[in-house]
mmCIF file of N, CA and C in Angstrom:
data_model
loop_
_atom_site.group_PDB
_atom_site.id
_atom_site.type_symbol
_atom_site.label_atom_id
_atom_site.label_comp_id
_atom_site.label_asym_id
_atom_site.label_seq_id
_atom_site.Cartn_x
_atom_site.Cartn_y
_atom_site.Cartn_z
ATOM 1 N N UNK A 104 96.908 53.306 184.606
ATOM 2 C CA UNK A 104 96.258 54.451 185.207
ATOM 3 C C UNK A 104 97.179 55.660 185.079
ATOM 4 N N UNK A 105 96.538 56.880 184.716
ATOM 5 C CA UNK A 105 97.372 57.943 184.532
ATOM 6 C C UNK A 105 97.601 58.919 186.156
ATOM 7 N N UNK A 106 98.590 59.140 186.404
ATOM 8 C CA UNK A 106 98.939 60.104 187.957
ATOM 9 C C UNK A 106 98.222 61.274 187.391
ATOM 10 N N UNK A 107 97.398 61.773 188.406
ATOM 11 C CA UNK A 107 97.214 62.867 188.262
ATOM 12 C C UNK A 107 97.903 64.430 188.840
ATOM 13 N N UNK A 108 97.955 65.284 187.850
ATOM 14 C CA UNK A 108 99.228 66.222 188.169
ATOM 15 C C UNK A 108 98.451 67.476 189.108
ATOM 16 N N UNK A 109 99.228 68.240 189.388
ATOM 17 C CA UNK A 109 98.621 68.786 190.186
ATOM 18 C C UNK A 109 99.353 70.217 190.254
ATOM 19 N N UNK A 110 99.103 71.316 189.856
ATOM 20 C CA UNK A 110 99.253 72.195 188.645
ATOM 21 C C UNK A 110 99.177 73.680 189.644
ATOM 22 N N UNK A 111 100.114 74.456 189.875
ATOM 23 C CA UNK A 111 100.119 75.586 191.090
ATOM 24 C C UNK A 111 101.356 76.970 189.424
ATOM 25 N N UNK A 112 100.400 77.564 189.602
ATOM 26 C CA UNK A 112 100.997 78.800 188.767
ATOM 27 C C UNK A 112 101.033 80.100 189.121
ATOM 28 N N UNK A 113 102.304 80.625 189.590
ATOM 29 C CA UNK A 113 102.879 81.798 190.242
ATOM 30 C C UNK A 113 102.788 82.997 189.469
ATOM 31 N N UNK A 114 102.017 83.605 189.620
ATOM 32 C CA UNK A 114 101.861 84.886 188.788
ATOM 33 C C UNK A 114 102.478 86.281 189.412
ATOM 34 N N UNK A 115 102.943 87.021 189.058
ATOM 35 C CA UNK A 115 103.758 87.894 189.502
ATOM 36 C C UNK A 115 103.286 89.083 190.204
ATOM 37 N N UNK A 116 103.223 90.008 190.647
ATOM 38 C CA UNK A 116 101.617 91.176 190.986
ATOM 39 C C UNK A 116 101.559 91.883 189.704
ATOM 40 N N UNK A 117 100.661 92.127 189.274
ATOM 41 C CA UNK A 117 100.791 93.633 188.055
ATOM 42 C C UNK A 117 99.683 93.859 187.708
ATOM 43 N N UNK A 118 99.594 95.006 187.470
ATOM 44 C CA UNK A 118 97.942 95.280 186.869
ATOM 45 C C UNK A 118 97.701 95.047 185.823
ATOM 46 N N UNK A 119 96.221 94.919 185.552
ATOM 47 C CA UNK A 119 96.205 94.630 184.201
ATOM 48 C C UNK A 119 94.978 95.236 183.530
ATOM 49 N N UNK A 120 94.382 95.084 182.677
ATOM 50 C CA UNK A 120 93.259 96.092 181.895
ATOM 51 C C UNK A 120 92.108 96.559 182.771
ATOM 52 N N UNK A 121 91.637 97.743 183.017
ATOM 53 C CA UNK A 121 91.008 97.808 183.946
ATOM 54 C C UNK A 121 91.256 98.041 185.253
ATOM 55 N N UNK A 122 92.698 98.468 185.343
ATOM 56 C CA UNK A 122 92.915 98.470 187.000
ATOM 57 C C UNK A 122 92.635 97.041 187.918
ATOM 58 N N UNK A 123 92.617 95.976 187.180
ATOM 59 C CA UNK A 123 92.497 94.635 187.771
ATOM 60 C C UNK A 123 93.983 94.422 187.896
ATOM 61 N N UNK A 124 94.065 93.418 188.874
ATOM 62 C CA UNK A 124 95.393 92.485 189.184
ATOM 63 C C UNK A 124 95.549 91.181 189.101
ATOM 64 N N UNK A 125 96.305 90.703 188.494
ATOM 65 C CA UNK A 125 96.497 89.515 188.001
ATOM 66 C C UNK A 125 96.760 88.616 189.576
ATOM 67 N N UNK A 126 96.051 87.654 189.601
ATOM 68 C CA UNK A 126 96.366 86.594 191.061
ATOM 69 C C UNK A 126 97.808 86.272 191.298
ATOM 70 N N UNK A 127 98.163 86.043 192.555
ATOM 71 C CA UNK A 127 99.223 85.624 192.915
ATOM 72 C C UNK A 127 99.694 84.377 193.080
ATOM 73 N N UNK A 128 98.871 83.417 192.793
ATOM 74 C CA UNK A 128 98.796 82.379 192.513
ATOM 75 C C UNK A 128 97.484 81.298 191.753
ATOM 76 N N UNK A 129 98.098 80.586 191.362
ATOM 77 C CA UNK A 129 96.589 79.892 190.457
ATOM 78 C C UNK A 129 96.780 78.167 191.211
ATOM 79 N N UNK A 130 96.164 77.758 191.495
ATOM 80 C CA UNK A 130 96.343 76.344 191.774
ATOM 81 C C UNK A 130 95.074 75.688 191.175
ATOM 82 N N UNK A 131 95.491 74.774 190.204
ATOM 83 C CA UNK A 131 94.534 73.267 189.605
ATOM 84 C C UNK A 131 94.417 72.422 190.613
ATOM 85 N N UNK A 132 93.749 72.008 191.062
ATOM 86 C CA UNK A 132 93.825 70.845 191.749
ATOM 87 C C UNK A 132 92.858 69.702 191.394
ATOM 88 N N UNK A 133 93.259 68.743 189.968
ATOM 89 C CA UNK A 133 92.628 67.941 189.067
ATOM 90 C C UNK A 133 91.888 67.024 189.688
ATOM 91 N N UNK A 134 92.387 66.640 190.919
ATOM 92 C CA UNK A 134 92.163 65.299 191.278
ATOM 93 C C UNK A 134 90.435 65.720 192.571
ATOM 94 N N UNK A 135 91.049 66.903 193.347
ATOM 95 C CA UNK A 135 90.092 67.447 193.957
ATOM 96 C C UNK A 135 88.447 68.062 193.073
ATOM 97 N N UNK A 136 89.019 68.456 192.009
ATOM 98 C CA UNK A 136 87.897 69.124 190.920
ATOM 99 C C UNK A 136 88.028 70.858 191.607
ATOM 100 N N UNK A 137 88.802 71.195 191.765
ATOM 101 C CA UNK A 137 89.025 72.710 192.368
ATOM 102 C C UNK A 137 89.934 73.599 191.264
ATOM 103 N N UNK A 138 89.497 75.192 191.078
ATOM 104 C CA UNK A 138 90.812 75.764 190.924
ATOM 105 C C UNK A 138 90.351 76.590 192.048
ATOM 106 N N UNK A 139 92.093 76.993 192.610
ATOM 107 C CA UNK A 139 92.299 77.886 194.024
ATOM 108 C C UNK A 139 93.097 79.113 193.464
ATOM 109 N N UNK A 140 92.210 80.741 193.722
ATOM 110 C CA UNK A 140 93.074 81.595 192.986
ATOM 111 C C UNK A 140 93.360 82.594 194.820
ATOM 112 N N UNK A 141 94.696 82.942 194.598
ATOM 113 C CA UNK A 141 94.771 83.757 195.514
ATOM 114 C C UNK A 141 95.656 85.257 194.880
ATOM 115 N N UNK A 142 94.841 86.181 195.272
ATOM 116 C CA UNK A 142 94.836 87.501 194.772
ATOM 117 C C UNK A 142 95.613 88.082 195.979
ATOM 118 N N UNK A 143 96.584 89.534 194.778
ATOM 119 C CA UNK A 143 97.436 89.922 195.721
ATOM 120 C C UNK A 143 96.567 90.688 197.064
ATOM 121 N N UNK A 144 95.584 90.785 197.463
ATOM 122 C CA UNK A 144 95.113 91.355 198.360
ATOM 123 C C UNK A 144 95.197 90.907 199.712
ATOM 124 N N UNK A 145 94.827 89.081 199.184
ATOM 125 C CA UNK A 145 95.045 88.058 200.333
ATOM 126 C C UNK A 145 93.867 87.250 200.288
ATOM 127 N N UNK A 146 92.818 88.264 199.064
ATOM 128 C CA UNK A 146 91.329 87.113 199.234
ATOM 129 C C UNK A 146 91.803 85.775 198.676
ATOM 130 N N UNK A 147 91.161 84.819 198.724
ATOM 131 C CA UNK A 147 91.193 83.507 197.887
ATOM 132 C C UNK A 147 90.018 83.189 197.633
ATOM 133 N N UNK A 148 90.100 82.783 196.064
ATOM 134 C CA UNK A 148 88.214 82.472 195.533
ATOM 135 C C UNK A 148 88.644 80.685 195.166
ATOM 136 N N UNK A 149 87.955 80.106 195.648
ATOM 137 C CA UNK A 149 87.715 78.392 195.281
ATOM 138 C C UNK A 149 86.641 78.464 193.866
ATOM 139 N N UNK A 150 86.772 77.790 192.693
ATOM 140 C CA UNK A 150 85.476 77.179 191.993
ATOM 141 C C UNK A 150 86.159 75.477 192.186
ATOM 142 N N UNK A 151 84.413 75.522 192.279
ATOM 143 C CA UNK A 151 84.571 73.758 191.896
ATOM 144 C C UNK A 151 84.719 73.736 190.204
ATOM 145 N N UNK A 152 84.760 72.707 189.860
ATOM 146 C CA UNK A 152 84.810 72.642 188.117
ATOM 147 C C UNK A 152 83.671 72.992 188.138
ATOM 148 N N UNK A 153 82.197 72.568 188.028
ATOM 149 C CA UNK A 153 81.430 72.495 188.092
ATOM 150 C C UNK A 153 80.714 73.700 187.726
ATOM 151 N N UNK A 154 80.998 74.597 188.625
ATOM 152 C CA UNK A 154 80.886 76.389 188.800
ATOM 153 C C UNK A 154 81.715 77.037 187.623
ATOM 154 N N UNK A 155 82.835 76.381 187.603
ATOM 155 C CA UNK A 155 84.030 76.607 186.280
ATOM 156 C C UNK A 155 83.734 76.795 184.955
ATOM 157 N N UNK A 156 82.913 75.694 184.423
ATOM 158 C CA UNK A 156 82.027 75.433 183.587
ATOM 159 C C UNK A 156 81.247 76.141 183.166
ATOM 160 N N UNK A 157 80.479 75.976 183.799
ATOM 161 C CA UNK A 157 78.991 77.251 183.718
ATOM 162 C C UNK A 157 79.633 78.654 183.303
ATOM 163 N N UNK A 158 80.965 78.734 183.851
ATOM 164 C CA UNK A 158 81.486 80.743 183.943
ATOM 165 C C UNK A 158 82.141 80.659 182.308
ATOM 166 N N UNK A 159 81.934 79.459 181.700
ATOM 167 C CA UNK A 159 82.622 79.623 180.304
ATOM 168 C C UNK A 159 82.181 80.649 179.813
ATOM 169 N N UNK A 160 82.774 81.777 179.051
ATOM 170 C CA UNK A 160 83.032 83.097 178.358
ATOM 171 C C UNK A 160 82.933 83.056 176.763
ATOM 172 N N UNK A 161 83.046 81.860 176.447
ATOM 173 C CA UNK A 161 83.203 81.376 174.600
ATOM 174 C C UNK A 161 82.146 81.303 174.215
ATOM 175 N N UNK A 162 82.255 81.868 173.143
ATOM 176 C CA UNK A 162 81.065 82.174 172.353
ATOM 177 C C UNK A 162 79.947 81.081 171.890
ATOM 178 N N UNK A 163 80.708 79.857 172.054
ATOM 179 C CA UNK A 163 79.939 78.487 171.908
ATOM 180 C C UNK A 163 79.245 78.396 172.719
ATOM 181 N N UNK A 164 79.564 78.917 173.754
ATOM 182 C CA UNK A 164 78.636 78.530 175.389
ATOM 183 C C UNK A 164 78.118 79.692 175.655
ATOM 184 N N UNK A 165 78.771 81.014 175.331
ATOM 185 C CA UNK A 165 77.663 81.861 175.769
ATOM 186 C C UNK A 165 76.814 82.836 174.565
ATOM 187 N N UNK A 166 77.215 82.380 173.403
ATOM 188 C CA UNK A 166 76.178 82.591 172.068
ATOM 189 C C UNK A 166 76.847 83.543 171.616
ATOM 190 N N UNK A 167 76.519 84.194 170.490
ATOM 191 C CA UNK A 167 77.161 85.394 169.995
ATOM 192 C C UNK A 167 76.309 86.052 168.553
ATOM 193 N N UNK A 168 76.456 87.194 168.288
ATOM 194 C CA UNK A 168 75.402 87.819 167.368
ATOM 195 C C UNK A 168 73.805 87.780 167.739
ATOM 196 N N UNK A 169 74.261 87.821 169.034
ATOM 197 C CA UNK A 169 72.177 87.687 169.189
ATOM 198 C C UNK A 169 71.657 86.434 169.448
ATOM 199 N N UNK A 170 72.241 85.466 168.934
ATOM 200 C CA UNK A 170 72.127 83.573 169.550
ATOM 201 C C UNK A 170 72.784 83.267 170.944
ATOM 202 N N UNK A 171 71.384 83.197 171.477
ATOM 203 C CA UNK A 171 72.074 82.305 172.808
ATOM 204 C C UNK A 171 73.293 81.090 172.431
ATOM 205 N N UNK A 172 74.098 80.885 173.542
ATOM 206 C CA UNK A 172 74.732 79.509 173.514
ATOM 207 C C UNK A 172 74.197 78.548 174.079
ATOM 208 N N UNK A 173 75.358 77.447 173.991
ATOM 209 C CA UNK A 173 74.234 76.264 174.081
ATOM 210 C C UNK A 173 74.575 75.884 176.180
ATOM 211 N N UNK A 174 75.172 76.982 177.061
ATOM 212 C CA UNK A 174 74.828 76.807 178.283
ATOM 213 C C UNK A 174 73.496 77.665 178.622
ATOM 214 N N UNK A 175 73.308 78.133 177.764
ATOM 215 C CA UNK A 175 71.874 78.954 177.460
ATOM 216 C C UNK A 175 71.050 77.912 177.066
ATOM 217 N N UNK A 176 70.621 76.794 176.858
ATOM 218 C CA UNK A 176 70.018 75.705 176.715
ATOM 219 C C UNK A 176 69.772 74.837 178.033
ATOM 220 N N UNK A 177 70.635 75.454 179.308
ATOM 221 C CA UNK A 177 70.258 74.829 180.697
ATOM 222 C C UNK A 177 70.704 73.041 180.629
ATOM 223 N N UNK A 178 71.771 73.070 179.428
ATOM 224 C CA UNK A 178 71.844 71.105 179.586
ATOM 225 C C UNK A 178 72.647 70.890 180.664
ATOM 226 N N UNK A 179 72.499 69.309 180.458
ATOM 227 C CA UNK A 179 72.896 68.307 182.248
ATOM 228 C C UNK A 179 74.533 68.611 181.942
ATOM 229 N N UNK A 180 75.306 69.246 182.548
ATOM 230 C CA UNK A 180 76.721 68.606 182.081
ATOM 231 C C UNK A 180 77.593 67.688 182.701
ATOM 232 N N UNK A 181 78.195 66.594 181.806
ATOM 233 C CA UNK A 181 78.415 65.549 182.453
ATOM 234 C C UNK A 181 79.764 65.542 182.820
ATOM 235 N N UNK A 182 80.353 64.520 183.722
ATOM 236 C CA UNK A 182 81.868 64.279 184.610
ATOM 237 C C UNK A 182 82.586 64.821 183.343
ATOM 238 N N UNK A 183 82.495 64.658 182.044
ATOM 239 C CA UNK A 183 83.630 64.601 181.038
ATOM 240 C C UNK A 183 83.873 65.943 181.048
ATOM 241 N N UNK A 184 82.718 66.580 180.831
ATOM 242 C CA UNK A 184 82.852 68.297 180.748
ATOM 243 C C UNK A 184 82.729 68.647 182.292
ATOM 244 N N UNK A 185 82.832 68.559 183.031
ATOM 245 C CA UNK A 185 83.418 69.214 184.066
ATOM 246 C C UNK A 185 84.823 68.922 184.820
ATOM 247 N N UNK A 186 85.284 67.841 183.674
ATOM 248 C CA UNK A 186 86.658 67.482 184.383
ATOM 249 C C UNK A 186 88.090 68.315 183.462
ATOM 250 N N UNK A 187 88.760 68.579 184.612
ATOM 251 C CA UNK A 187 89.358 69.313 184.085
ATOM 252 C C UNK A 187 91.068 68.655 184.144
ATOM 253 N N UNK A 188 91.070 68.746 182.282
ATOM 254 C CA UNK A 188 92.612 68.426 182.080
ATOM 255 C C UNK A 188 93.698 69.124 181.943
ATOM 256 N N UNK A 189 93.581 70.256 181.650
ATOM 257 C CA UNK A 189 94.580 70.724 181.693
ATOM 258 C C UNK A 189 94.168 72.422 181.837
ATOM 259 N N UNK A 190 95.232 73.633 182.281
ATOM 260 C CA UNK A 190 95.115 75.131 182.295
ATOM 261 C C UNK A 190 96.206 75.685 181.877
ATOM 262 N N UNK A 191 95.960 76.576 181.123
ATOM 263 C CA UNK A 191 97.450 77.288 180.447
ATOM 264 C C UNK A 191 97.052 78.756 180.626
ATOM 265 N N UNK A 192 98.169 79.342 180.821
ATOM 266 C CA UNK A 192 97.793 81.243 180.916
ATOM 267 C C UNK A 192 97.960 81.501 179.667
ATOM 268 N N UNK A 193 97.012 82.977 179.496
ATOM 269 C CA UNK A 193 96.637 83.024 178.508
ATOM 270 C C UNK A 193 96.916 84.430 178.503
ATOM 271 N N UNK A 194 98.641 85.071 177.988
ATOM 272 C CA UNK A 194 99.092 86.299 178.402
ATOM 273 C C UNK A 194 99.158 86.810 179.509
ATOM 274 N N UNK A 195 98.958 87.697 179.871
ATOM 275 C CA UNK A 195 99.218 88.034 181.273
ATOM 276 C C UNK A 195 97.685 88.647 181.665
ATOM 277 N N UNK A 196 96.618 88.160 181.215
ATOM 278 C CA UNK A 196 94.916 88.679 181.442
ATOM 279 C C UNK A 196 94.320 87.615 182.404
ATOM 280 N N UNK A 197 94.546 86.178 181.728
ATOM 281 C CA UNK A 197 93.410 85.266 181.592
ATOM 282 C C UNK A 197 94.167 83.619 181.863
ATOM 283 N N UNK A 198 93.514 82.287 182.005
ATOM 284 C CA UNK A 198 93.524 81.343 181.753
ATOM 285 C C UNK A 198 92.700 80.817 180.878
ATOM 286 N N UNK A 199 92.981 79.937 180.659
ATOM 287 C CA UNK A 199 92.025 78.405 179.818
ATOM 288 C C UNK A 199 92.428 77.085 179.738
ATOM 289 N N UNK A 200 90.946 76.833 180.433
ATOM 290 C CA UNK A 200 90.911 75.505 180.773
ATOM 291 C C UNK A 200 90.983 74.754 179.882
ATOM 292 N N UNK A 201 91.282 73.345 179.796
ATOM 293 C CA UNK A 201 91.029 72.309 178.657
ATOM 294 C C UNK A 201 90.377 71.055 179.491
ATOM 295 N N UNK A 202 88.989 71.027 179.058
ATOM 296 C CA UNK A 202 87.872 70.583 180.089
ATOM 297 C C UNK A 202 87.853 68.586 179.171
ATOM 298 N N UNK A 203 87.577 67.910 179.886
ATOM 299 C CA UNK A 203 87.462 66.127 179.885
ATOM 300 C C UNK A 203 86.934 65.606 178.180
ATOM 301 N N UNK A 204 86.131 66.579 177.793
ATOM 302 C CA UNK A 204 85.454 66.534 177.069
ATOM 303 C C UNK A 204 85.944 67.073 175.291
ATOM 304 N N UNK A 205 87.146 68.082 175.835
ATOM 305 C CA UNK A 205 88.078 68.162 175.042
ATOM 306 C C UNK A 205 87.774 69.868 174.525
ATOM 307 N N UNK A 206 86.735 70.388 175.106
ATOM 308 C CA UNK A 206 86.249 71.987 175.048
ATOM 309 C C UNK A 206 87.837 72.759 175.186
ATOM 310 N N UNK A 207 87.604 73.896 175.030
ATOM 311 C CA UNK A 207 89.349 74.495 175.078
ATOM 312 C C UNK A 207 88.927 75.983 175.155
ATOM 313 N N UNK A 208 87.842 76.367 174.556
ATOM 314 C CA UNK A 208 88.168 77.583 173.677
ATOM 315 C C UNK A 208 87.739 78.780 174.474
ATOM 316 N N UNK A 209 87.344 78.657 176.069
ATOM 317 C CA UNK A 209 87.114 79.873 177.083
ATOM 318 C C UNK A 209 88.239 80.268 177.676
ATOM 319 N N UNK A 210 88.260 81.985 177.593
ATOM 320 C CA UNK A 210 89.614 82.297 178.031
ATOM 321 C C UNK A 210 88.927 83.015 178.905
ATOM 322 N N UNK A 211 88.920 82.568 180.549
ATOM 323 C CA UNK A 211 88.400 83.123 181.228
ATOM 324 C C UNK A 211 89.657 84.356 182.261
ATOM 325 N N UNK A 212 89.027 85.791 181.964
ATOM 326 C CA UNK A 212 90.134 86.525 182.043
ATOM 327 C C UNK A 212 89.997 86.852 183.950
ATOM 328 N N UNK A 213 90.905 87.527 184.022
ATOM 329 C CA UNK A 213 91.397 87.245 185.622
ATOM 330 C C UNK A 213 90.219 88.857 186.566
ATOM 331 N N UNK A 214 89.750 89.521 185.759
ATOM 332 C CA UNK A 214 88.945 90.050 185.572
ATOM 333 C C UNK A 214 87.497 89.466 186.007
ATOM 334 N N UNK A 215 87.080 88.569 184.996
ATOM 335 C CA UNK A 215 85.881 87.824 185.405
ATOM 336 C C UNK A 215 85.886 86.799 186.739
ATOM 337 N N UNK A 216 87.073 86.010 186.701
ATOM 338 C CA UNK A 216 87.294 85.198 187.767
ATOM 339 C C UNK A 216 87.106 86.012 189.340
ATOM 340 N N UNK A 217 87.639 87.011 188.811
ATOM 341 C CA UNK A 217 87.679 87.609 190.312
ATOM 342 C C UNK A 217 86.195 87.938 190.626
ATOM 343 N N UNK A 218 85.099 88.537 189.683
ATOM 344 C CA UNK A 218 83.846 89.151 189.989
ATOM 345 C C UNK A 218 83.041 88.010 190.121
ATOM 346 N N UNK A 219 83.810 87.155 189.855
ATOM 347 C CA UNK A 219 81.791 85.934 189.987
ATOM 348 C C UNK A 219 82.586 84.926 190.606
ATOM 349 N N UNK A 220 83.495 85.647 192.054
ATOM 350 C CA UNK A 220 84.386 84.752 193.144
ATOM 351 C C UNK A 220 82.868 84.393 193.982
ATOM 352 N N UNK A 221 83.124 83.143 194.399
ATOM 353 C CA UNK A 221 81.453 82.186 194.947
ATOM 354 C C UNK A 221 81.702 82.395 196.197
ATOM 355 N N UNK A 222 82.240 82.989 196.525
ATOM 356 C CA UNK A 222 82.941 83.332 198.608
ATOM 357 C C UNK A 222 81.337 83.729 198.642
ATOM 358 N N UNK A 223 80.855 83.587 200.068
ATOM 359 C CA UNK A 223 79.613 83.891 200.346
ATOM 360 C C UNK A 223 80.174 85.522 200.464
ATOM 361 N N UNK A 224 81.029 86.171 201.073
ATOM 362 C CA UNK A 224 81.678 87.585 200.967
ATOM 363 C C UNK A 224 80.504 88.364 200.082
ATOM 364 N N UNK A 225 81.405 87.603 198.202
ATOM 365 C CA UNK A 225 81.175 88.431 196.918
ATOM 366 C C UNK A 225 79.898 87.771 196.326
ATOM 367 N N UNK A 226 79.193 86.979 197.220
ATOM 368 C CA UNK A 226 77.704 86.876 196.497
ATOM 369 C C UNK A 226 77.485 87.845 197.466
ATOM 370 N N UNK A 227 76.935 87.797 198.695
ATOM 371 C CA UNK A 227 76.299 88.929 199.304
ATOM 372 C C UNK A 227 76.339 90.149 198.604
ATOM 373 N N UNK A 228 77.681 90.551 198.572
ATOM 374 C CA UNK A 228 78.389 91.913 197.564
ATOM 375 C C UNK A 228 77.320 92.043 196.439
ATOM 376 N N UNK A 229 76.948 90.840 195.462
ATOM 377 C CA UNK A 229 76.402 91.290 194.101
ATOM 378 C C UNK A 229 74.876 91.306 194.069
ATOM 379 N N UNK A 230 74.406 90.384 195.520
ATOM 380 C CA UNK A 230 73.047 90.830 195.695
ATOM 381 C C UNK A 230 72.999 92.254 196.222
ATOM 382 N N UNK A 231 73.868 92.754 197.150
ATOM 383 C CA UNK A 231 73.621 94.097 197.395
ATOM 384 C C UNK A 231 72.982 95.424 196.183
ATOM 385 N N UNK A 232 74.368 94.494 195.614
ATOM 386 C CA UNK A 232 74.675 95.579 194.373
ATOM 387 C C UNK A 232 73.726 95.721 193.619
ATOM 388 N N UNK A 233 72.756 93.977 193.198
ATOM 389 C CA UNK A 233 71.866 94.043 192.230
ATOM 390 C C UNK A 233 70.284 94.715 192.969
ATOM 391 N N UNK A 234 70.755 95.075 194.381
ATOM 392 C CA UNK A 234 69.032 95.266 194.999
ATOM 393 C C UNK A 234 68.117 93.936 195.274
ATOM 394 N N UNK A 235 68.877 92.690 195.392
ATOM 395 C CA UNK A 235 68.627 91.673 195.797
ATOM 396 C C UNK A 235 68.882 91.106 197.257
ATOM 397 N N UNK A 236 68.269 91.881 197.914
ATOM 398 C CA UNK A 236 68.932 91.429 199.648
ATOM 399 C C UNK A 236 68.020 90.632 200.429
ATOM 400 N N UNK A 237 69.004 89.497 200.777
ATOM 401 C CA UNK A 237 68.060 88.562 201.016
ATOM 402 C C UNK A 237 68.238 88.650 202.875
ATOM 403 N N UNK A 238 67.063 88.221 202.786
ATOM 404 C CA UNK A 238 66.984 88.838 204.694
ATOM 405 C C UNK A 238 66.515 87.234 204.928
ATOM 406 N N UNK A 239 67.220 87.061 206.294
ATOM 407 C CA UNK A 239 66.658 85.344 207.449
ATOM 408 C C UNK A 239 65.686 86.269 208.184
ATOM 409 N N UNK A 240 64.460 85.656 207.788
ATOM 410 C CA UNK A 240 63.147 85.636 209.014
ATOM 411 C C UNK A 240 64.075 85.566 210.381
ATOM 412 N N UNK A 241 63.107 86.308 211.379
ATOM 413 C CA UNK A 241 62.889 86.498 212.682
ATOM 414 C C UNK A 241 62.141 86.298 213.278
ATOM 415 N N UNK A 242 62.009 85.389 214.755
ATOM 416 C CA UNK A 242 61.007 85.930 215.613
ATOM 417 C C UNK A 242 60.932 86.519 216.765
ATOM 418 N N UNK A 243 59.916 87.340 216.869
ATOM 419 C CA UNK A 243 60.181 88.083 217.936
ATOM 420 C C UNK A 243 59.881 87.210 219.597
ATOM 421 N N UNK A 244 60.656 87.264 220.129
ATOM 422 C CA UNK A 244 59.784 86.572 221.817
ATOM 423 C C UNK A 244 58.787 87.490 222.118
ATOM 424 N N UNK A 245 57.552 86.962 222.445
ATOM 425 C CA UNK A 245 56.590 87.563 223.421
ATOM 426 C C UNK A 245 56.992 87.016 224.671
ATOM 427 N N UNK A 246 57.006 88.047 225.521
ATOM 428 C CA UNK A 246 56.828 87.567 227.048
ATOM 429 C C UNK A 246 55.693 87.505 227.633
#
């Protein structure tokens, strides 16, 4: 049986393209199926792999020249591709994952990670934004 490692990467503060900031920390956590990013602000965004996956950026998965990719095909994805073996930084922008299945080639930049953070916070935030506001029914008491 192989130990599973468990993978915490210290990133320094600095800006980076865009007036973005690179996280202050990155944590894998292989065994949980989590990455944990904490930004110099103090937010922290959780993805499950799962969510990880889906946010792939590569042109295989998200099409290119006008061709959808093939997560544009809505398929089942299985434990292999959502397990995650390994993460390497990728300059001082981005990571990439190296997913069960042996995928490699999304360099998901620190940029994107931060905007499609799943905190109920920054969904609310992007329904706002998109004019998507979702309202909980009420009732009123009659007396």
């Amino acid at each position: 049986m192989i130990a599973q490692r468990r993978s915490i990467v210290r990133v320094t503060e600095r800006s980076i393209a865009g007036g973005q900031v690179a996280p202050s920390s990155i944590h894998a956590d292989r065994a949980a199926g989590r990455l944990e990013i904490t930004w110099p602000d103090g937010h922290a965004t959780v993805y499950d792999t799962t969510t990880l996956r889906w946010l792939c950026p590569c042109a295989f998965c998200r099409g290119e020249a006008g061709m959808p990719g093939w997560l544009d095909s809505g398929p089942t994805l299985t434990e292999e591709q959502t397990r995650l073996v390994d993460l390497v930084l990728v300059g001082g922008y981005a990571i990439a994952p190296t997913w069960g299945d042996g995928h490699h080639t999304g360099y998901y930049t620190y940029a994107l990670l931060r905007a499609h953070c799943p905190c109920p916070e920054d969904t609310d935030r992007r329904r706002a934004a998109a004019g998507t506001v979702t309202t909980t029914p009420h009732h009123e008491e009659h007396a």
